[in-house]
Coordinates of C-alpha atoms and ligand atoms in Angstrom, one line a residue:
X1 CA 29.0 -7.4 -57.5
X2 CA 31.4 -4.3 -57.3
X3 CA 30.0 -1.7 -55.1
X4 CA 31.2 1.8 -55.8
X5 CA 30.9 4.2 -52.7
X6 CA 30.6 8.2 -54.6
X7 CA 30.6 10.8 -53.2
X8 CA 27.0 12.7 -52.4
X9 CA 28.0 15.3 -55.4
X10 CA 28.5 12.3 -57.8
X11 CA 25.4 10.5 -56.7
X12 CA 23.7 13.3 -57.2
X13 CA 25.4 14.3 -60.9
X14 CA 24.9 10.6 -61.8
X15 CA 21.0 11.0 -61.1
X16 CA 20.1 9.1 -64.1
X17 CA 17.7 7.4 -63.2
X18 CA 9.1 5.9 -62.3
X19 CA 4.8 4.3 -62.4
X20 CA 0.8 3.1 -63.2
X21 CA -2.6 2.7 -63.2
X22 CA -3.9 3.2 -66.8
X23 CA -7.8 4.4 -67.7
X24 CA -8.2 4.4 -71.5
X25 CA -10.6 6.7 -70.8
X26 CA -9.7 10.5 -70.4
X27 CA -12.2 12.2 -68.0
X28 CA -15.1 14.4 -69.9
X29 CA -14.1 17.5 -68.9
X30 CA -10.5 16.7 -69.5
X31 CA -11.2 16.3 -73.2
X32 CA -13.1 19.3 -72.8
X33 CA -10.4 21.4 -71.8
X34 CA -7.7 20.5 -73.8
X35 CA -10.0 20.8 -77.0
X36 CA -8.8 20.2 -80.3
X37 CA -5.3 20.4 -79.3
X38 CA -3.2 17.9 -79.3
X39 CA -2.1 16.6 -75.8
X40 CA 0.2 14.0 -74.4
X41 CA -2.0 13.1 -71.6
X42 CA -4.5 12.1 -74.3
X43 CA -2.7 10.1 -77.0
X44 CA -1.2 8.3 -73.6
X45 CA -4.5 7.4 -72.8
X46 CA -5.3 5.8 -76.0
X47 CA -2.4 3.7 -75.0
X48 CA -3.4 2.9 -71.6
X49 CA -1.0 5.0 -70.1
X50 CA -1.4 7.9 -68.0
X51 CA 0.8 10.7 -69.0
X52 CA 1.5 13.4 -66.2
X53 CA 4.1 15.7 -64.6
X54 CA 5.6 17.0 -60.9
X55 CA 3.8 20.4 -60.2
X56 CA 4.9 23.8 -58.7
X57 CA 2.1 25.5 -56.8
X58 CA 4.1 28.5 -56.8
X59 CA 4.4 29.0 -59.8
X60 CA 0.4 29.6 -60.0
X61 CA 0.3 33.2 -58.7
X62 CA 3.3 34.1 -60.3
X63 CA 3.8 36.4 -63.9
X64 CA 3.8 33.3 -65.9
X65 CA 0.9 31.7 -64.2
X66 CA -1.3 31.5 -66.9
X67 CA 1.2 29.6 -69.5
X68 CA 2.2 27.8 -66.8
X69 CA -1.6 26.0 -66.1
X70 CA -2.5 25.6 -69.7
X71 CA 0.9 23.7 -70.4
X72 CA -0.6 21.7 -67.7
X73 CA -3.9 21.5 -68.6
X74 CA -3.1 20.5 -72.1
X75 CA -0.6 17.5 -71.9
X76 CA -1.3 16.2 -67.7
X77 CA -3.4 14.3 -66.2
X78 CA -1.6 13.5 -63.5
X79 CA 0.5 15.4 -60.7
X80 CA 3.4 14.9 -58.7
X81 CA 3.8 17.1 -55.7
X82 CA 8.1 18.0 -56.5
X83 CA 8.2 19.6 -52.8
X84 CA 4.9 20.0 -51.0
X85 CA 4.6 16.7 -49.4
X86 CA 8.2 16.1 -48.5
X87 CA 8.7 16.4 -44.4
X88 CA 11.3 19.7 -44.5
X89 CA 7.9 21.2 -46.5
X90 CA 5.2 19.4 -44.5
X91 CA 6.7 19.5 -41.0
X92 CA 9.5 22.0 -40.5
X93 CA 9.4 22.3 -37.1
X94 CA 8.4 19.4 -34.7
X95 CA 5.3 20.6 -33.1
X96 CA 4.0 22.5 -36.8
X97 CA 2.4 20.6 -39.5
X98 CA 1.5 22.8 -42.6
X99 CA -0.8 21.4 -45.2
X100 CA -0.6 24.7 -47.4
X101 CA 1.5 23.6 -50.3
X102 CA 0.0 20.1 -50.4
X103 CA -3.7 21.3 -49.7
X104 CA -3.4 23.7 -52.9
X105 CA -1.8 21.0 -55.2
X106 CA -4.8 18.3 -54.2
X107 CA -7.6 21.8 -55.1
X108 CA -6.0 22.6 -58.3
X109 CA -5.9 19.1 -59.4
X110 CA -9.5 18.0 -58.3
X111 CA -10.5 21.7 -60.2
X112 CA -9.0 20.0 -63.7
X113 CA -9.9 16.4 -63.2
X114 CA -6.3 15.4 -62.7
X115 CA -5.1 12.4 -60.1
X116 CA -2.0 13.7 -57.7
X117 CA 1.1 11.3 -56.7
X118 CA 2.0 11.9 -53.4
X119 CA 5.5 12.5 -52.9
X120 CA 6.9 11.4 -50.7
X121 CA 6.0 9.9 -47.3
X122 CA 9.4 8.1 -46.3
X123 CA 13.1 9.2 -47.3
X124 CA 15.6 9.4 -45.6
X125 CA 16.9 12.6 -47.4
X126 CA 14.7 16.2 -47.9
X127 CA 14.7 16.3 -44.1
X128 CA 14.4 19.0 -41.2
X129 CA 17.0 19.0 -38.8
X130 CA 14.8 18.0 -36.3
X131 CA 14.0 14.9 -37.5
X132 CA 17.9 14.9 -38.4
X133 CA 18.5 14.9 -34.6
X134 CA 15.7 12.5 -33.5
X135 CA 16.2 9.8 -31.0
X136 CA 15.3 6.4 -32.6
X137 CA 12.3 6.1 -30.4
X138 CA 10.7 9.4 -31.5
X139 CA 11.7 8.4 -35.4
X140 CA 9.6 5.2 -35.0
X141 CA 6.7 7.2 -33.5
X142 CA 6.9 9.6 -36.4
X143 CA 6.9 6.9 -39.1
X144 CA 3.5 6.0 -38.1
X145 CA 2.3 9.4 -36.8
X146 CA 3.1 10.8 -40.1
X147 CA 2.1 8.3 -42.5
X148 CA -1.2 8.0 -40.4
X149 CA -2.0 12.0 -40.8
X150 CA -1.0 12.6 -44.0
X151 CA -2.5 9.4 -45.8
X152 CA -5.6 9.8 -43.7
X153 CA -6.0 13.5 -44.6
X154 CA -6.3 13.0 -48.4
X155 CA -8.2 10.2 -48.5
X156 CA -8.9 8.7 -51.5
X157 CA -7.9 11.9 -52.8
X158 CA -4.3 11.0 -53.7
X159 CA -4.2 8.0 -56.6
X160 CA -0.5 7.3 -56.0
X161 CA 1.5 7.3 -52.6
X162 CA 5.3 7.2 -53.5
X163 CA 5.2 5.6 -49.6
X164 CA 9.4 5.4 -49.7
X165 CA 11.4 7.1 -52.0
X166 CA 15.0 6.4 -52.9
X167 CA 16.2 3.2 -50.4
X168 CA 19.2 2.2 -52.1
X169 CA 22.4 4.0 -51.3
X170 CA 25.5 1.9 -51.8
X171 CA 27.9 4.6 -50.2
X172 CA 26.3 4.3 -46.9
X173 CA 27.8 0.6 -46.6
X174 CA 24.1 -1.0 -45.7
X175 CA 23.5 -4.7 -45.7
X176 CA 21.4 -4.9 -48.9
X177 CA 23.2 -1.5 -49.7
X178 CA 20.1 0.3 -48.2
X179 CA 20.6 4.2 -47.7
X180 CA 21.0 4.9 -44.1
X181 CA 19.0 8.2 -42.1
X182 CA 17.2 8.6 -39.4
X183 CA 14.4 6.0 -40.7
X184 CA 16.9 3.3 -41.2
X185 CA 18.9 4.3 -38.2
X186 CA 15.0 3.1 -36.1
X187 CA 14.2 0.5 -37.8
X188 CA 17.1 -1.2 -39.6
X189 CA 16.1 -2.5 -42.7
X190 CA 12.4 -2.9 -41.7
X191 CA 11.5 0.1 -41.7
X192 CA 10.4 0.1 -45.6
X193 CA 7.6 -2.6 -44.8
X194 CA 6.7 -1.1 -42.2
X195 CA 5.9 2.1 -44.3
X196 CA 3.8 0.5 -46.5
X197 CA 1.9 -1.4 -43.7
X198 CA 1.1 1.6 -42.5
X199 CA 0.5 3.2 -45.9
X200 CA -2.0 0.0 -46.3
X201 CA -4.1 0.5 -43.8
X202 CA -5.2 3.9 -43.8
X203 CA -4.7 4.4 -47.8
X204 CA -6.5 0.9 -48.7
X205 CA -7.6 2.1 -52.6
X206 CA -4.6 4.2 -53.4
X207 CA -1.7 2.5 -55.4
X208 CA 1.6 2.0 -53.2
X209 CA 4.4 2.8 -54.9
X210 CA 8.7 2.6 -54.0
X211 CA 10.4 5.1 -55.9
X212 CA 14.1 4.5 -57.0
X213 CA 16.9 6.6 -58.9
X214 CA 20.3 5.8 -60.9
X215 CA 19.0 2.6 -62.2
X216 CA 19.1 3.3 -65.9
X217 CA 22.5 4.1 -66.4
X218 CA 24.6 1.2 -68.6
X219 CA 27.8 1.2 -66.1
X220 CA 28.8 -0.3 -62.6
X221 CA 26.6 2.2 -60.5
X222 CA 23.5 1.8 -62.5
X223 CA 24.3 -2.1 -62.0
X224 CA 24.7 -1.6 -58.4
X225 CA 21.4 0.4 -58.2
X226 CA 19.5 -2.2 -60.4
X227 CA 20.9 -5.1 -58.4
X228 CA 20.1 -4.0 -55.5
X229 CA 16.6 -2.8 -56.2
X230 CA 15.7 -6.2 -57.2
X231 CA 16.9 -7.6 -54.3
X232 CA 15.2 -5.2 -52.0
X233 CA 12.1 -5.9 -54.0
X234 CA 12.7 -9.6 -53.7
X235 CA 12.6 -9.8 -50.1
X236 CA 9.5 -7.0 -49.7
X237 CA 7.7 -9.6 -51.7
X238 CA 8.7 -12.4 -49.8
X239 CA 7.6 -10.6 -46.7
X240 CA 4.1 -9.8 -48.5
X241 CA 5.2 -6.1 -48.1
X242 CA 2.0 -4.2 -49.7
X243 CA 3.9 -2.6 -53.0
X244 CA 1.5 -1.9 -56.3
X245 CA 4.7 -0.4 -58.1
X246 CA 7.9 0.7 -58.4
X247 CA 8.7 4.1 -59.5
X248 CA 12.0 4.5 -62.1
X249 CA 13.0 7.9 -61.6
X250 CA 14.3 8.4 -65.1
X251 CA 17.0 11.2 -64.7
X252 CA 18.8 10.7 -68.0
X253 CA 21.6 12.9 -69.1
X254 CA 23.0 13.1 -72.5
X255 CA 25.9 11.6 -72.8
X256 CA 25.7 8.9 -70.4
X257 CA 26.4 5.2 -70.9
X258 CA 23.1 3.8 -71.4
X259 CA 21.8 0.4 -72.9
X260 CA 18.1 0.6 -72.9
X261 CA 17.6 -3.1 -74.3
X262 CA 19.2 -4.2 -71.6
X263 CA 17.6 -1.7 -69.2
X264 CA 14.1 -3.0 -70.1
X265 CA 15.2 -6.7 -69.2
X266 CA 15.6 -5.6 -65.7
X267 CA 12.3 -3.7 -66.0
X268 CA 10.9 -7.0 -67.3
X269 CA 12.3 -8.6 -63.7
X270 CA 10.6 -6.3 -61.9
X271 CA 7.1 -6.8 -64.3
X272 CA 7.3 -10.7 -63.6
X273 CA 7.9 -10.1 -59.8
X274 CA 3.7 -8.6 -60.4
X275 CA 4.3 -4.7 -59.9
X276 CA 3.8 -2.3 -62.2
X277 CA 5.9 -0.2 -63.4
X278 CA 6.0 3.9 -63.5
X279 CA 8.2 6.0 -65.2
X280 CA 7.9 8.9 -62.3
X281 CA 10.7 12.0 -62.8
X282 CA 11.5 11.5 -66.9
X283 CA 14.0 15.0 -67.8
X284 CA 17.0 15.2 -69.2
X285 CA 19.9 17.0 -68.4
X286 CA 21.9 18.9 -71.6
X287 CA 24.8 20.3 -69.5
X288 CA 27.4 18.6 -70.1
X289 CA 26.9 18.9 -73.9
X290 CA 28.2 21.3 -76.4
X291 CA 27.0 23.3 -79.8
X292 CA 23.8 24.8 -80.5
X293 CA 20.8 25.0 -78.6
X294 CA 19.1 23.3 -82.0
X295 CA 21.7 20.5 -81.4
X296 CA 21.7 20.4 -77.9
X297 CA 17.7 20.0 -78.2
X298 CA 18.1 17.7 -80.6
X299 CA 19.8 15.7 -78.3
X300 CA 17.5 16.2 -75.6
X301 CA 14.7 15.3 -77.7
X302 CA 16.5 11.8 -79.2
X303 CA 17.4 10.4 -76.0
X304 CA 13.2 11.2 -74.6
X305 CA 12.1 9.3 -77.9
X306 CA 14.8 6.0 -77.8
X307 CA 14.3 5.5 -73.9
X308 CA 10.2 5.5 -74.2
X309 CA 10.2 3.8 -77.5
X310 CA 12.4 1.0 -75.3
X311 CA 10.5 1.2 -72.0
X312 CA 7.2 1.6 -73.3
X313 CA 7.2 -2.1 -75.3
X314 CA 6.3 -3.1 -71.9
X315 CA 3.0 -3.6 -71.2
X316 CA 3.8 -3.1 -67.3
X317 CA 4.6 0.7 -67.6
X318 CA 1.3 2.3 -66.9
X319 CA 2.7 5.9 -66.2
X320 CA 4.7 8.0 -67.3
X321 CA 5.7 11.4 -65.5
X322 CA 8.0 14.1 -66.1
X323 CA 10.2 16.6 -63.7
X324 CA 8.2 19.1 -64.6
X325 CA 7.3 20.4 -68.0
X326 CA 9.3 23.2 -69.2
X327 CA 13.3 24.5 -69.0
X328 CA 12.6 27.5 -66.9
X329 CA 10.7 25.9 -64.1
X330 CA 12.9 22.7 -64.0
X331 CA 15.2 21.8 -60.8
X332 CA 17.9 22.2 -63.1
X333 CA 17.3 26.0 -63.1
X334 CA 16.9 26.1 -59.0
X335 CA 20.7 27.8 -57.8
X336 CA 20.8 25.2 -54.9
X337 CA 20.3 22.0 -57.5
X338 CA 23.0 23.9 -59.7
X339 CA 25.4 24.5 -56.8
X340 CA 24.5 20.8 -55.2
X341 CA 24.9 18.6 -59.0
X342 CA 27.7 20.7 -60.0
X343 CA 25.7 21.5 -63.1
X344 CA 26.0 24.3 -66.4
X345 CA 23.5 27.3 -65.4
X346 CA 21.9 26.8 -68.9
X347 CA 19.9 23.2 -68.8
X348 CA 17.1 22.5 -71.4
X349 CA 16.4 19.2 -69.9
X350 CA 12.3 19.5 -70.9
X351 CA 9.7 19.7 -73.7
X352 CA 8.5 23.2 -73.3
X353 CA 11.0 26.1 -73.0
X354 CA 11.5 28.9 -71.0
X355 CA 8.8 30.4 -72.7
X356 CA 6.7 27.4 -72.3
X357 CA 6.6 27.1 -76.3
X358 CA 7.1 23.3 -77.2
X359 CA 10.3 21.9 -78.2
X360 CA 11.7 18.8 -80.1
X361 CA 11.5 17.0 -77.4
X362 CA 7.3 17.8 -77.0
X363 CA 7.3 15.5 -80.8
X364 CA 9.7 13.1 -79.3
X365 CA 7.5 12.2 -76.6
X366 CA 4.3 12.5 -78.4
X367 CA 6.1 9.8 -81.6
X368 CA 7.1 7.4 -78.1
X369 CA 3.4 7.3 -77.0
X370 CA 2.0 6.7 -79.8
X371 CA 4.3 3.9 -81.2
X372 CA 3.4 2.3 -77.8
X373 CA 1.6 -0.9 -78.2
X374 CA -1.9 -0.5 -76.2
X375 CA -2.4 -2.2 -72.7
X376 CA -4.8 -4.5 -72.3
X377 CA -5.7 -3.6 -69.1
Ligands
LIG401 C1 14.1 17.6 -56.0 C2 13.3 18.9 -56.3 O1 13.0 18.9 -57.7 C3 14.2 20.1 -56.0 O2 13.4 21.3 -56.1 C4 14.7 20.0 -54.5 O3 15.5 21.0 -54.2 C5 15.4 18.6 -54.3 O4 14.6 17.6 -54.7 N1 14.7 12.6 -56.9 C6 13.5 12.8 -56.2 C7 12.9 14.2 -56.1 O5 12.8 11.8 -55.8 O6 12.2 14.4 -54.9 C8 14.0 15.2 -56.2 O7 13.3 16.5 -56.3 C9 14.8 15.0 -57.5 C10 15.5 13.7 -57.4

């Protein structure tokens, strides 16, 4: 296998590339809520799968609050937490743990009946500095400290712990081509199963899950990722590492060799190894193509509908989550992710627009989950 060593920008800019527990069942009050209307989150469910999204709690208080929540509360069910539980948000400092962000996520979900996916307890990216600068010792300590408190805290109040996010990184010349940091400097390989151990026994009901990017892509680096996921996975299961699921990030971008046939053998592999799948961080990125914005959603919505057409045949995908819902609060709008992808200011990578009114791809999505065969469990 040829290994390709890009730089971070291209690894990043390459980001094309989630998971599930299915209820058929959407809660009472959920129904309620979402009335008449139709939602995602609900014809999902008639499927089996759960249909949700990553959430910003600051966007609650802001101007556009209100449209904001009733996006949410029409087509989710289910919530990632995009920054609040990642260490530079939950620990910046190392004697300061602050449970703000995190704490309001876990209330507004509980308020609407939704389940929240904790993201993310291990990666070795998203760091302080302090933890940066860590002696190996202390980094071992703070693998179990952390996972310990955090898991602990929320109880059975987080469905989904996305326990180690993103462990393949071929340019960091790892056996396995693991991604190297602090975590992997302490532990070497190990330190994955050790995560979920520890994620095991203080989280026993919640659903384990490994998260993983740039595996959908048709070209060498999306080979390389895939490759080495299943081998990584292989040798967790080997080790009885406790893993429900593995998370398929699902950063597409127009325009990008992709083979979704093909893609969905490799999901199969990872079906038959006995984890589910979730699709966790679904957008699309537009800005790298030209025209109209009707084409350019167009485009957007087309490449949503012929990846979760593909995907969704199998019966293994339970979830499926978006990067948010709408253009204007997307990562893709954030100056740092511009400056840091190398991307167009202008990205329409969601189903709702800036003005949170649906778009193409909204229909796209809703056609995909409901040509969705139903799972039988
Ligand atoms: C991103 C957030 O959306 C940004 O706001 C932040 O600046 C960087 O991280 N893969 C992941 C997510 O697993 O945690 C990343 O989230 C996007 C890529």
């Amino acid at each position: 296998m040829s290994v390709r060593h890009p730089t971070r920008r291209q690894v990043l800019a390459g980001l094309t590339g989630a998971l599930g527990i299915a209820s058929t069942q959407a809660p009472k009050v959920f129904a309620t809520e979402i009335g008449t209307k139709r939602s995602l989150a609900a014809i999902a469910a008639e499927k089996g799968i759960k249909f949700g999204a990553s959430f910003a709690v600051h966007e609650l208080n802001g101007p556009r609050g209100h449209d904001y929540v009733q996006m949410y509360l029409r087509d989710a069910r289910l919530l990632t937490s995009e920054l609040g539980f990642k260490l530079a948000t939950l620990r910046p400092t190392a004697d300061k743990i602050d449970f703000y962000d995190a704490d309001r996520l876990i209330e507004f979900a509980e308020k609407h009946a939704m389940q929240v996916r904790g993201h993310t307890l291990i990666w070795n990216d998203a760091l302080p500095d302090w933890i940066k600068q860590a002696s190996a010792a202390d980094c071992r300590e703070l693998l179990q400290s952390h996972i310990e408190t955090v898991v602990t805290r929320y109880s059975n109040r987080v469905a989904y712990w996305d326990v180690v996010n993103e462990p393949i990184g071929p340019w960091d010349n790892n056996p396995g081509n693991l991604r190297g940091g602090p975590f992997y400097a302490a532990f070497g390989e190990g330190y994955i199963k050790r995560a979920f151990d520890v994620a095991r026994r203080f989280a026993p009901a919640a659903m384990l899950v490994l998260n993983e990017a740039q595996t959908e892509t048709h070209d060498d680096n999306g080979a390389t990722f895939r490759d080495s996921l299943l081998g990584l996975l292989k040798r967790l299961k080997s080790e009885g590492a406790p893993i429900d699921a593995v998370g398929i990030e699902s950063h597409l971008r127009v325009g990008a060799p992709h083979d979704f046939p093909t893609f969905a053998g490799f999901l199969s592999e990872i079906a038959d190894m006995g984890y589910a799948i979730h699709i966790t961080e679904l957008d699309v990125n537009d800005t790298g193509v030209g025209g109209s914005i009707s084409e350019r959603d167009a485009k957007v919505a087309a490449l949503y509908e012929s990846y979760l057409t593909e995907v969704l045949k199998l019966e293994a995908v339970k979830v499926v989550e978006l990067w948010q819902l709408s253009d204007g609060t997307s990562w893709m709008k954030d100056p740092a992710t511009i400056a840091q992808l190398g991307l167009r200011n202008d990205a329409r990578p969601l189903i709702y627009d800036d003005a949170f009114q649906k778009k193409p791809a909204w229909e796209a999505v809703a056609r995909a989950l409901s040509n969705a065969p139903i799972r039988s469990a």
